[in-house]
Short mmCIF file of C-alpha atoms in Angstrom, two decimals:
data_model
loop_
_atom_site.label_atom_id
_atom_site.label_comp_id
_atom_site.label_asym_id
_atom_site.label_seq_id
_atom_site.Cartn_x
_atom_site.Cartn_y
_atom_site.Cartn_z
CA GLY J 1 20.18 19.40 -23.42
CA PRO J 2 18.02 16.28 -23.27
CA LYS J 3 19.24 13.73 -20.77
CA VAL J 4 19.02 9.98 -20.58
CA LEU J 5 19.40 8.80 -17.00
CA GLN J 6 20.82 5.41 -16.10
CA ILE J 7 20.62 3.73 -12.74
CA PRO J 8 22.81 2.44 -11.19
CA SER J 9 26.12 3.85 -12.44
CA HIS J 10 28.00 0.79 -11.19
CA GLN J 11 26.85 -2.72 -10.37
CA ILE J 12 28.87 -5.69 -9.15
CA ILE J 13 27.13 -9.02 -9.30
CA ASP J 14 27.96 -12.66 -8.79
CA MET J 15 28.04 -14.82 -11.91
CA GLY J 16 24.73 -16.60 -12.39
CA GLN J 17 22.68 -13.97 -10.63
CA MET J 18 20.11 -11.74 -12.30
CA VAL J 19 20.72 -8.04 -12.90
CA THR J 20 18.40 -5.29 -14.11
CA LEU J 21 19.79 -2.12 -15.61
CA ASN J 22 17.43 0.84 -15.56
CA CYS J 23 17.11 3.67 -18.02
CA ASP J 24 14.95 6.78 -17.98
CA PRO J 25 14.87 7.96 -21.61
CA VAL J 26 14.26 11.53 -22.75
CA SER J 27 10.59 12.23 -22.05
CA ASN J 28 9.22 12.67 -25.59
CA HIS J 29 11.40 10.05 -27.22
CA LEU J 30 9.86 6.99 -28.79
CA TYR J 31 12.86 4.87 -29.83
CA PHE J 32 15.08 3.19 -27.29
CA TYR J 33 18.37 1.35 -27.55
CA TRP J 34 20.92 -0.60 -25.55
CA TYR J 35 24.61 -0.73 -26.44
CA LYS J 36 27.52 -2.61 -24.87
CA GLN J 37 31.04 -1.19 -24.67
CA ILE J 38 34.05 -3.01 -23.26
CA LEU J 39 36.93 -0.92 -21.91
CA GLY J 40 36.37 2.14 -24.13
CA GLN J 41 36.36 0.02 -27.25
CA GLN J 42 33.70 -0.27 -29.94
CA MET J 43 30.14 0.67 -29.08
CA GLU J 44 28.25 -2.52 -29.98
CA PHE J 45 24.55 -2.52 -30.76
CA LEU J 46 22.44 -4.87 -28.66
CA VAL J 47 18.80 -4.04 -29.30
CA ASN J 48 16.35 -1.34 -30.33
CA PHE J 49 12.80 -0.99 -29.08
CA TYR J 50 9.75 0.88 -30.29
CA ASN J 51 6.08 0.88 -29.43
CA GLY J 52 6.52 -1.71 -26.74
CA LYS J 53 8.37 -4.17 -28.95
CA VAL J 54 11.89 -5.26 -29.76
CA MET J 55 12.46 -4.20 -33.37
CA GLU J 56 15.98 -5.52 -33.97
CA LYS J 57 18.60 -7.32 -31.96
CA SER J 58 22.18 -8.31 -32.60
CA LYS J 59 23.95 -11.61 -32.01
CA LEU J 60 25.23 -10.13 -28.74
CA PHE J 61 21.66 -10.01 -27.45
CA LYS J 62 21.72 -13.51 -26.03
CA ASP J 63 18.68 -15.48 -24.87
CA GLN J 64 19.58 -14.47 -21.31
CA PHE J 65 18.87 -10.83 -22.18
CA SER J 66 15.46 -9.20 -22.17
CA VAL J 67 14.15 -5.65 -22.42
CA GLU J 68 10.88 -4.03 -21.54
CA ARG J 69 9.32 -0.68 -20.79
CA PRO J 70 6.10 -0.98 -18.85
CA ASP J 71 4.00 2.19 -19.30
CA GLY J 72 5.45 5.23 -17.57
CA SER J 73 8.41 3.43 -16.10
CA TYR J 74 12.01 2.67 -16.87
CA PHE J 75 13.29 1.02 -20.02
CA THR J 76 15.11 -1.96 -18.57
CA LEU J 77 17.73 -4.47 -19.66
CA LYS J 78 17.62 -7.67 -17.68
CA ILE J 79 20.31 -10.33 -17.80
CA GLN J 80 19.43 -13.67 -16.26
CA PRO J 81 21.69 -15.47 -15.56
CA THR J 82 24.78 -13.28 -15.84
CA ALA J 83 28.10 -14.57 -17.19
CA LEU J 84 31.66 -13.25 -16.78
CA GLU J 85 31.70 -12.01 -20.38
CA ASP J 86 28.74 -9.75 -19.64
CA SER J 87 31.10 -7.42 -17.77
CA ALA J 88 31.06 -4.14 -19.71
CA VAL J 89 29.56 -0.66 -19.71
CA TYR J 90 25.98 -0.73 -20.92
CA PHE J 91 24.69 2.43 -22.52
CA CYS J 92 21.03 3.21 -22.89
CA ALA J 93 20.01 5.63 -25.60
CA SER J 94 16.86 7.18 -27.00
CA SER J 95 15.74 9.21 -29.98
CA ARG J 96 12.59 11.02 -30.98
CA GLY J 97 12.46 9.45 -34.42
CA ALA J 98 14.14 6.64 -36.29
CA ASN J 99 16.52 9.04 -38.03
CA THR J 100 16.97 11.78 -35.47
CA GLU J 101 19.82 12.32 -33.04
CA VAL J 102 20.35 9.49 -30.59
CA PHE J 103 21.09 10.64 -27.04
CA PHE J 104 23.11 8.43 -24.73
CA GLY J 105 23.06 7.99 -20.98
CA LYS J 106 26.23 7.91 -18.90
CA GLY J 107 26.24 4.14 -18.83
CA THR J 108 26.09 1.46 -16.18
CA ARG J 109 29.38 -0.28 -15.49
CA LEU J 110 28.51 -3.93 -14.86
CA THR J 111 31.10 -6.20 -13.28
CA VAL J 112 30.29 -9.89 -13.06
CA VAL J 113 32.54 -11.73 -10.60
CA GLN U 1 24.79 -6.52 -40.55
CA GLN U 2 26.45 -3.41 -41.92
CA LYS U 3 30.05 -2.68 -41.07
CA VAL U 4 31.49 0.72 -40.38
CA GLN U 5 35.25 1.08 -40.75
CA GLN U 6 37.17 3.96 -39.25
CA SER U 7 40.75 5.07 -39.80
CA PRO U 8 43.19 5.71 -38.39
CA GLU U 9 42.80 3.80 -35.12
CA SER U 10 44.73 6.48 -33.34
CA LEU U 11 45.96 9.93 -34.24
CA ILE U 12 48.28 12.37 -32.52
CA VAL U 13 48.27 16.00 -33.61
CA PRO U 14 49.93 19.07 -32.10
CA GLU U 15 47.82 21.77 -30.50
CA GLY U 16 46.62 24.10 -33.25
CA GLY U 17 46.98 21.42 -35.90
CA MET U 18 44.43 19.78 -38.18
CA ALA U 19 43.00 16.34 -37.39
CA SER U 20 41.41 14.31 -40.18
CA LEU U 21 39.36 11.21 -39.42
CA ASN U 22 37.83 8.80 -41.91
CA CYS U 23 34.83 6.50 -41.97
CA THR U 24 33.40 4.18 -44.61
CA SER U 25 30.33 1.95 -44.61
CA SER U 26 30.21 -1.34 -46.48
CA ASP U 27 26.41 -1.32 -46.55
CA ARG U 28 24.99 0.26 -49.72
CA ASN U 29 21.71 0.95 -47.92
CA VAL U 30 23.32 3.42 -45.51
CA ASP U 31 22.06 6.95 -45.95
CA TYR U 32 22.77 8.69 -42.66
CA PHE U 33 26.05 9.32 -40.87
CA TRP U 34 26.73 10.75 -37.46
CA TRP U 35 29.98 11.65 -35.71
CA TYR U 36 30.10 11.23 -31.94
CA ARG U 37 32.81 12.19 -29.49
CA GLN U 38 33.40 10.19 -26.33
CA HIS U 39 35.73 11.44 -23.63
CA SER U 40 37.25 8.76 -21.42
CA GLY U 41 34.70 7.34 -19.01
CA LYS U 42 31.88 9.44 -20.43
CA SER U 43 28.92 8.87 -22.73
CA PRO U 44 29.15 9.56 -26.48
CA LYS U 45 27.90 13.00 -27.50
CA MET U 46 26.85 13.81 -31.04
CA LEU U 47 29.14 16.27 -32.81
CA MET U 48 27.70 16.45 -36.28
CA SER U 49 25.42 14.62 -38.66
CA ILE U 50 25.48 14.55 -42.43
CA PHE U 51 22.92 13.06 -44.76
CA SER U 52 23.61 14.77 -48.11
CA ASN U 53 26.59 14.79 -50.42
CA GLY U 54 29.00 17.60 -49.76
CA GLU U 55 30.33 19.43 -46.78
CA LYS U 56 28.99 20.84 -43.55
CA GLU U 57 30.88 23.16 -41.21
CA GLU U 58 30.23 24.04 -37.59
CA GLY U 59 32.91 26.10 -35.93
CA ARG U 60 36.22 24.23 -36.02
CA PHE U 61 34.56 21.03 -37.25
CA THR U 62 33.89 20.12 -40.89
CA VAL U 63 32.35 16.91 -42.18
CA HIS U 64 32.36 15.67 -45.74
CA LEU U 65 30.17 12.98 -47.26
CA ASN U 66 30.52 11.13 -50.55
CA LYS U 67 27.42 8.97 -50.86
CA ALA U 68 28.72 7.15 -53.93
CA SER U 69 31.65 5.76 -51.96
CA LEU U 70 29.80 5.80 -48.60
CA HIS U 71 32.74 7.68 -47.16
CA THR U 72 32.58 10.44 -44.60
CA SER U 73 35.40 12.38 -42.99
CA LEU U 74 35.64 14.67 -40.00
CA HIS U 75 38.20 17.47 -39.91
CA ILE U 76 39.05 19.41 -36.80
CA ARG U 77 41.07 22.57 -37.34
CA ASP U 78 42.96 24.41 -34.63
CA SER U 79 42.85 21.26 -32.50
CA GLN U 80 42.81 21.76 -28.75
CA PRO U 81 43.89 19.39 -25.94
CA SER U 82 40.22 19.24 -24.91
CA ASP U 83 39.49 17.64 -28.30
CA SER U 84 41.41 14.55 -27.14
CA ALA U 85 38.80 11.79 -27.12
CA LEU U 86 37.49 8.73 -28.95
CA TYR U 87 35.69 9.77 -32.13
CA LEU U 88 32.97 7.39 -33.22
CA CYS U 89 31.36 7.29 -36.64
CA ALA U 90 27.84 5.87 -36.77
CA ALA U 91 25.72 4.94 -39.77
CA ARG U 92 22.13 4.01 -40.35
CA ALA U 93 20.23 2.70 -43.35
CA SER U 94 17.42 4.74 -44.86
CA SER U 95 14.94 1.90 -44.85
CA GLY U 96 14.45 -1.50 -43.32
CA SER U 97 16.90 -1.68 -40.45
CA TRP U 98 17.21 1.40 -38.29
CA GLN U 99 20.09 0.08 -36.25
CA LEU U 100 22.65 2.76 -35.54
CA ILE U 101 25.93 0.96 -36.10
CA PHE U 102 29.19 2.35 -34.80
CA GLY U 103 32.72 1.99 -36.07
CA SER U 104 35.54 1.08 -33.70
CA GLY U 105 36.58 4.70 -33.38
CA THR U 106 39.64 6.88 -33.76
CA GLN U 107 41.46 7.80 -30.57
CA LEU U 108 42.60 11.39 -31.01
CA THR U 109 45.30 12.88 -28.82
CA VAL U 110 46.10 16.59 -29.12
CA MET U 111 49.52 17.35 -27.66
CA PRO U 112 49.94 20.75 -25.94
#
C-alpha cells in the first residue's frame, strides 16, 4: 500500500539544539500532518498543511515549531530550540483529500537530553 | 477543539471471543469516523471508516455508527492474539476544521 517515509527513525539531541524531522509523503497526496505520541499514549494533533500553508495547528505546536515543504522535497518539522518535553515519537501523515484515509509513517523517536 | 472519548481504556478477551470498543465525539460538527490499529512500536494503520448511520462489516470486524449520538463502536469477533494492539478512534468534522482528532485508545489484549 501507499507508504509515508520518515527519516531518521531515531534522533537523540541535546536540549536547546535544533532538530529537523523529515517526511516523504505518499506521492499524489496533497494534505500533510504531524502528530506527537508519548510512550504509546494518545496520538496528539500538531499541525496540518495544504498548498504550501499551515491550515490548522494545536496548542502543542509551540512557537519553536515550524513546518515547510519546499517543492519536490521533504515535508519537514523543525524544532528550534528543543526542550526536554519535546521527547516523543513524531508521526508524519498524508492524505489525498481532506476526508480520505490518512496514511501514517513509522515515526521518528526523538529523545532530547 | 473537539474531544474524542474511547472506552474501555483496556480490554482483555480470550482467543475466539468478541471484543467491543466504544468511541464518542463531543463535537456536533463531526461527520467522519475512522478506526485505526496500532501495534506496539508501529505506526497506526486504518482498519475501517464509517460516515453513514448504520453498520459496516469487513471480515471479522464490524463498525456501527449512530450520528445522532455521535457514537461509533468497533466489534471484533473470533479475536486472535494478533489482534492485540492499541485501537484508536479518530473523528473529523465535515466542514471548517479538517483536523483528524484521535481518542486516547483502547488497549486490547487477546489471551491465547
